[in-house]
PDB file of C-alpha atoms (C1' of nucleotides) in Angstrom:
ATOM      1  CA  MET A  30     -11.475  19.042  47.410  1.00 62.00           C
ATOM      2  CA  GLY A  31      -8.575  20.714  45.442  1.00 55.00           C
ATOM      3  CA  GLN A  32     -10.558  23.925  45.856  1.00 77.00           C
ATOM      4  CA  SER A  33     -10.043  23.770  49.353  1.00 88.00           C
ATOM      5  CA  PHE A  34      -6.175  24.706  48.544  1.00 93.00           C
ATOM      6  CA  ASN A  35      -7.171  27.547  46.715  1.00 93.00           C
ATOM      7  CA  HIS A  36      -9.353  28.763  49.785  1.00 94.00           C
ATOM      8  CA  GLN A  37      -6.969  28.097  51.889  1.00 95.00           C
ATOM      9  CA  VAL A  38      -5.151  30.732  50.333  1.00 95.00           C
ATOM     10  CA  TYR A  39      -7.910  32.925  50.134  1.00 95.00           C
ATOM     11  CA  ASP A  40      -8.209  32.661  54.122  1.00 95.00           C
ATOM     12  CA  ILE A  41      -4.486  33.194  54.818  1.00 96.00           C
ATOM     13  CA  VAL A  42      -4.130  35.259  52.579  1.00 95.00           C
ATOM     14  CA  ARG A  43      -7.213  37.637  54.140  1.00 95.00           C
ATOM     15  CA  ARG A  44      -5.596  37.318  57.569  1.00 95.00           C
ATOM     16  CA  ILE A  45      -2.161  39.326  56.524  1.00 96.00           C
ATOM     17  CA  PRO A  46      -2.244  42.338  58.505  1.00 96.00           C
ATOM     18  CA  ALA A  47      -1.696  45.595  56.760  1.00 96.00           C
ATOM     19  CA  GLY A  48       1.878  46.763  56.736  1.00 95.00           C
ATOM     20  CA  CYS A  49       3.315  42.841  55.821  1.00 96.00           C
ATOM     21  CA  VAL A  50       3.157  41.207  53.236  1.00 96.00           C
ATOM     22  CA  ALA A  51       3.981  37.357  52.592  1.00 97.00           C
ATOM     23  CA  THR A  52       5.700  35.226  49.948  1.00 96.00           C
ATOM     24  CA  TYR A  53       3.852  33.031  47.005  1.00 96.00           C
ATOM     25  CA  GLY A  54       6.006  29.834  48.991  1.00 96.00           C
ATOM     26  CA  GLN A  55       5.064  30.841  51.741  1.00 97.00           C
ATOM     27  CA  VAL A  56       0.579  31.208  51.186  1.00 97.00           C
ATOM     28  CA  ALA A  57       2.075  28.280  49.862  1.00 96.00           C
ATOM     29  CA  ALA A  58       3.497  26.548  53.092  1.00 96.00           C
ATOM     30  CA  LEU A  59       0.395  28.140  55.520  1.00 96.00           C
ATOM     31  CA  ALA A  60      -1.841  26.083  52.201  1.00 95.00           C
ATOM     32  CA  GLY A  61      -0.207  23.014  52.875  1.00 94.00           C
ATOM     33  CA  LYS A  62       1.693  22.577  49.053  1.00 94.00           C
ATOM     34  CA  PRO A  63       5.402  24.891  49.891  1.00 94.00           C
ATOM     35  CA  ARG A  64       5.559  23.892  46.651  1.00 95.00           C
ATOM     36  CA  ASN A  65       2.675  25.311  45.452  1.00 96.00           C
ATOM     37  CA  ALA A  66       3.500  29.381  45.270  1.00 96.00           C
ATOM     38  CA  ARG A  67       2.996  29.276  41.526  1.00 95.00           C
ATOM     39  CA  MET A  68      -0.566  28.707  42.110  1.00 95.00           C
ATOM     40  CA  VAL A  69      -0.697  30.880  44.949  1.00 96.00           C
ATOM     41  CA  GLY A  70      -0.558  33.155  41.695  1.00 95.00           C
ATOM     42  CA  TYR A  71      -2.689  31.728  39.667  1.00 93.00           C
ATOM     43  CA  ALA A  72      -5.501  31.733  42.740  1.00 94.00           C
ATOM     44  CA  LEU A  73      -5.010  34.560  43.240  1.00 94.00           C
ATOM     45  CA  HIS A  74      -5.714  36.376  39.865  1.00 91.00           C
ATOM     46  CA  ALA A  75      -9.132  33.910  40.110  1.00 86.00           C
ATOM     47  CA  ASN A  76      -9.609  35.975  43.327  1.00 81.00           C
ATOM     48  CA  PRO A  77     -13.031  35.694  43.533  1.00 74.00           C
ATOM     49  CA  GLU A  78     -13.657  39.183  46.046  1.00 83.00           C
ATOM     50  CA  PRO A  79     -11.636  42.307  45.096  1.00 78.00           C
ATOM     51  CA  GLY A  80     -11.155  44.331  47.511  1.00 82.00           C
ATOM     52  CA  VAL A  81     -12.015  41.246  50.144  1.00 92.00           C
ATOM     53  CA  ILE A  82      -8.989  39.224  49.821  1.00 94.00           C
ATOM     54  CA  PRO A  83      -5.558  41.791  49.931  1.00 94.00           C
ATOM     55  CA  CYS A  84      -3.260  39.874  47.254  1.00 93.00           C
ATOM     56  CA  HIS A  85      -1.136  42.939  46.614  1.00 93.00           C
ATOM     57  CA  ARG A  86      -0.026  41.980  50.255  1.00 95.00           C
ATOM     58  CA  VAL A  87       1.766  38.895  48.619  1.00 95.00           C
ATOM     59  CA  VAL A  88       4.851  39.288  46.735  1.00 95.00           C
ATOM     60  CA  PHE A  89       7.273  37.350  45.322  1.00 95.00           C
ATOM     61  CA  ARG A  90      10.275  35.934  47.132  1.00 95.00           C
ATOM     62  CA  ASP A  91      12.913  38.449  46.516  1.00 92.00           C
ATOM     63  CA  GLY A  92      10.479  40.600  47.391  1.00 92.00           C
ATOM     64  CA  SER A  93       9.739  42.409  43.623  1.00 91.00           C
ATOM     65  CA  LEU A  94       6.446  42.680  42.670  1.00 89.00           C
ATOM     66  CA  ALA A  95       4.434  41.246  39.413  1.00 86.00           C
ATOM     67  CA  PRO A  96       5.364  42.200  36.732  1.00 80.00           C
ATOM     68  CA  GLY A  97       2.381  43.703  35.171  1.00 74.00           C
ATOM     69  CA  PHE A  98      -0.816  41.597  36.181  1.00 72.00           C
ATOM     70  CA  ALA A  99      -1.733  42.763  39.377  1.00 73.00           C
ATOM     71  CA  PHE A 100      -4.686  45.035  40.122  1.00 74.00           C
ATOM     72  CA  GLY A 101      -3.870  47.801  37.355  1.00 72.00           C
ATOM     73  CA  GLY A 102       0.270  47.747  37.216  1.00 75.00           C
ATOM     74  CA  PRO A 103       2.922  47.213  39.835  1.00 76.00           C
ATOM     75  CA  ASP A 104       2.847  50.786  40.477  1.00 77.00           C
ATOM     76  CA  ARG A 105      -0.525  50.549  42.152  1.00 86.00           C
ATOM     77  CA  GLN A 106       0.423  48.276  44.260  1.00 89.00           C
ATOM     78  CA  ARG A 107       3.358  49.965  45.301  1.00 89.00           C
ATOM     79  CA  ALA A 108       1.630  52.538  45.919  1.00 91.00           C
ATOM     80  CA  LEU A 109      -0.562  50.865  48.909  1.00 92.00           C
ATOM     81  CA  LEU A 110       1.831  49.070  49.926  1.00 93.00           C
ATOM     82  CA  GLU A 111       3.193  51.878  50.903  1.00 93.00           C
ATOM     83  CA  SER A 112       0.395  54.115  51.801  1.00 95.00           C
ATOM     84  CA  GLU A 113       0.541  50.748  54.683  1.00 96.00           C
ATOM     85  CA  GLY A 114       3.576  51.251  56.098  1.00 94.00           C
ATOM     86  CA  VAL A 115       5.165  48.400  54.295  1.00 95.00           C
ATOM     87  CA  VAL A 116       9.068  49.401  54.030  1.00 93.00           C
ATOM     88  CA  PHE A 117      11.049  49.571  49.922  1.00 91.00           C
ATOM     89  CA  THR A 118      14.278  49.328  48.657  1.00 87.00           C
ATOM     90  CA  GLY A 119      15.954  50.905  45.947  1.00 72.00           C
ATOM     91  CA  ALA A 120      17.117  47.933  45.115  1.00 60.00           C
ATOM     92  CA  ARG A 121      16.441  46.198  41.551  1.00 61.00           C
ATOM     93  CA  ALA A 122      15.434  41.785  41.669  1.00 57.00           C
ATOM     94  CA  GLN A 123      16.132  39.314  39.853  1.00 60.00           C
ATOM     95  CA  GLY A 124      14.488  39.422  35.835  1.00 57.00           C
ATOM     96  CA  ASN A 125      10.980  39.247  36.992  1.00 56.00           C
ATOM     97  CA  ALA A 126       9.850  42.824  37.731  1.00 52.00           C
ATOM     98  CA  GLY A 127      13.368  44.348  37.581  1.00 52.00           C
ATOM     99  CA  ALA A 128      11.734  47.174  36.164  1.00 55.00           C
ATOM    100  CA  GLU A 129      10.536  48.750  38.455  1.00 59.00           C
ATOM    101  CA  GLY A 130      12.720  48.335  40.032  1.00 65.00           C
ATOM    102  CA  LEU A 131      11.652  48.375  44.294  1.00 81.00           C
ATOM    103  CA  ARG A 132      11.725  45.469  46.555  1.00 90.00           C
ATOM    104  CA  VAL A 133      10.349  45.012  50.151  1.00 93.00           C
ATOM    105  CA  ASP A 134      12.071  44.821  52.271  1.00 93.00           C
ATOM    106  CA  LEU A 135      10.953  41.926  53.121  1.00 94.00           C
ATOM    107  CA  SER A 136      13.791  41.946  56.695  1.00 92.00           C
ATOM    108  CA  ARG A 137      11.582  44.088  58.118  1.00 93.00           C
ATOM    109  CA  CYS A 138       7.858  43.935  56.249  1.00 95.00           C
ATOM    110  CA  GLN A 139       7.213  40.083  56.352  1.00 96.00           C
ATOM    111  CA  TRP A 140       4.573  38.582  57.991  1.00 96.00           C
ATOM    112  CA  ARG A 141       4.903  35.943  60.267  1.00 93.00           C
ATOM    113  CA  ALA A 142       1.952  33.686  61.117  1.00 86.00           C
TER     114      ALA A 142
ATOM    115  C1'  DA B 292      -4.841  11.534  26.955  1.00 54.43           C
ATOM    116  C1'  DA B 293      -1.096  15.337  25.984  1.00 54.43           C
ATOM    117  C1'  DT B 294       0.723  19.696  25.415  1.00 54.43           C
ATOM    118  C1'  DG B 295       1.701  23.726  26.859  1.00 54.43           C
ATOM    119  C1'  DT B 296       1.122  27.910  29.462  1.00 54.43           C
ATOM    120  C1'  DG B 297       1.832  30.177  34.218  1.00 54.43           C
ATOM    121  C1'  DA B 298       0.483  36.696  39.746  1.00 54.43           C
ATOM    122  C1'  DC B 299       7.232  31.397  41.262  1.00 54.43           C
ATOM    123  C1'  DT B 300      11.689  29.450  43.211  1.00 54.43           C
ATOM    124  C1'  DG B 301      16.370  27.960  43.460  1.00 54.43           C
ATOM    125  C1'  DG B 302      20.617  27.933  40.973  1.00 54.43           C
ATOM    126  C1'  DT B 303      24.454  29.461  37.662  1.00 54.43           C
ATOM    127  C1'  DA B 304      26.403  32.763  34.281  1.00 54.43           C
TER     128       DA B 304
ATOM    129  C1'  DG C 210      24.644  43.329  41.311  1.00 54.43           C
ATOM    130  C1'  DT C 211      21.469  41.345  38.082  1.00 54.43           C
ATOM    131  C1'  DA C 212      19.808  38.756  33.728  1.00 54.43           C
ATOM    132  C1'  DC C 213      19.187  33.677  32.120  1.00 54.43           C
ATOM    133  C1'  DC C 214      17.509  28.892  32.882  1.00 54.43           C
ATOM    134  C1'  DA C 215      15.744  24.747  34.707  1.00 54.43           C
ATOM    135  C1'  DG C 216      11.696  22.269  37.399  1.00 54.43           C
ATOM    136  C1'  DC C 217       7.927  22.715  39.964  1.00 54.43           C
ATOM    137  C1'  DC C 218       1.900  21.673  39.783  1.00 54.43           C
ATOM    138  C1'  DA C 219      -2.034  22.679  38.166  1.00 54.43           C
ATOM    139  C1'  DC C 220      -5.198  24.238  35.207  1.00 54.43           C
ATOM    140  C1'  DA C 221      -6.621  25.179  30.259  1.00 54.43           C
ATOM    141  C1'  DT C 222      -6.661  24.226  25.075  1.00 54.43           C
TER     142       DT C 222
END
DNA sequence: AATGTGACTGGTA
DNA sequence: GTACCAGCCACAT
């Protein structure tokens, strides 16, 4: 049942509390596949229940956001997270989303199961 | 069945 | 500090 992983991802992301974020690798690990961080992103892209699954609370390991596939823009994602009380830092990240220039302060807002 | 791609990550330049 | 590259695993064509 390969769908289990997918379903697990949704279930895990769904229980991330507001004001906190989780990394793709973290969700993947909780789902039982620590190497499938990429698959997590893929699963969230499928997002069967938008509005129910807070995929905006899932970020890169460095705290940076997706380059441009999210909800209508990483700016939208950042606004949403800030609205929930997530703290951002004004530093740039790796070549992934440096254009956006902001990273979540994982030290303070990363979710713990 | 094989090749290419990717909402990732860690390591290196 | 940032930028780029290679490795990884599952899905799409």
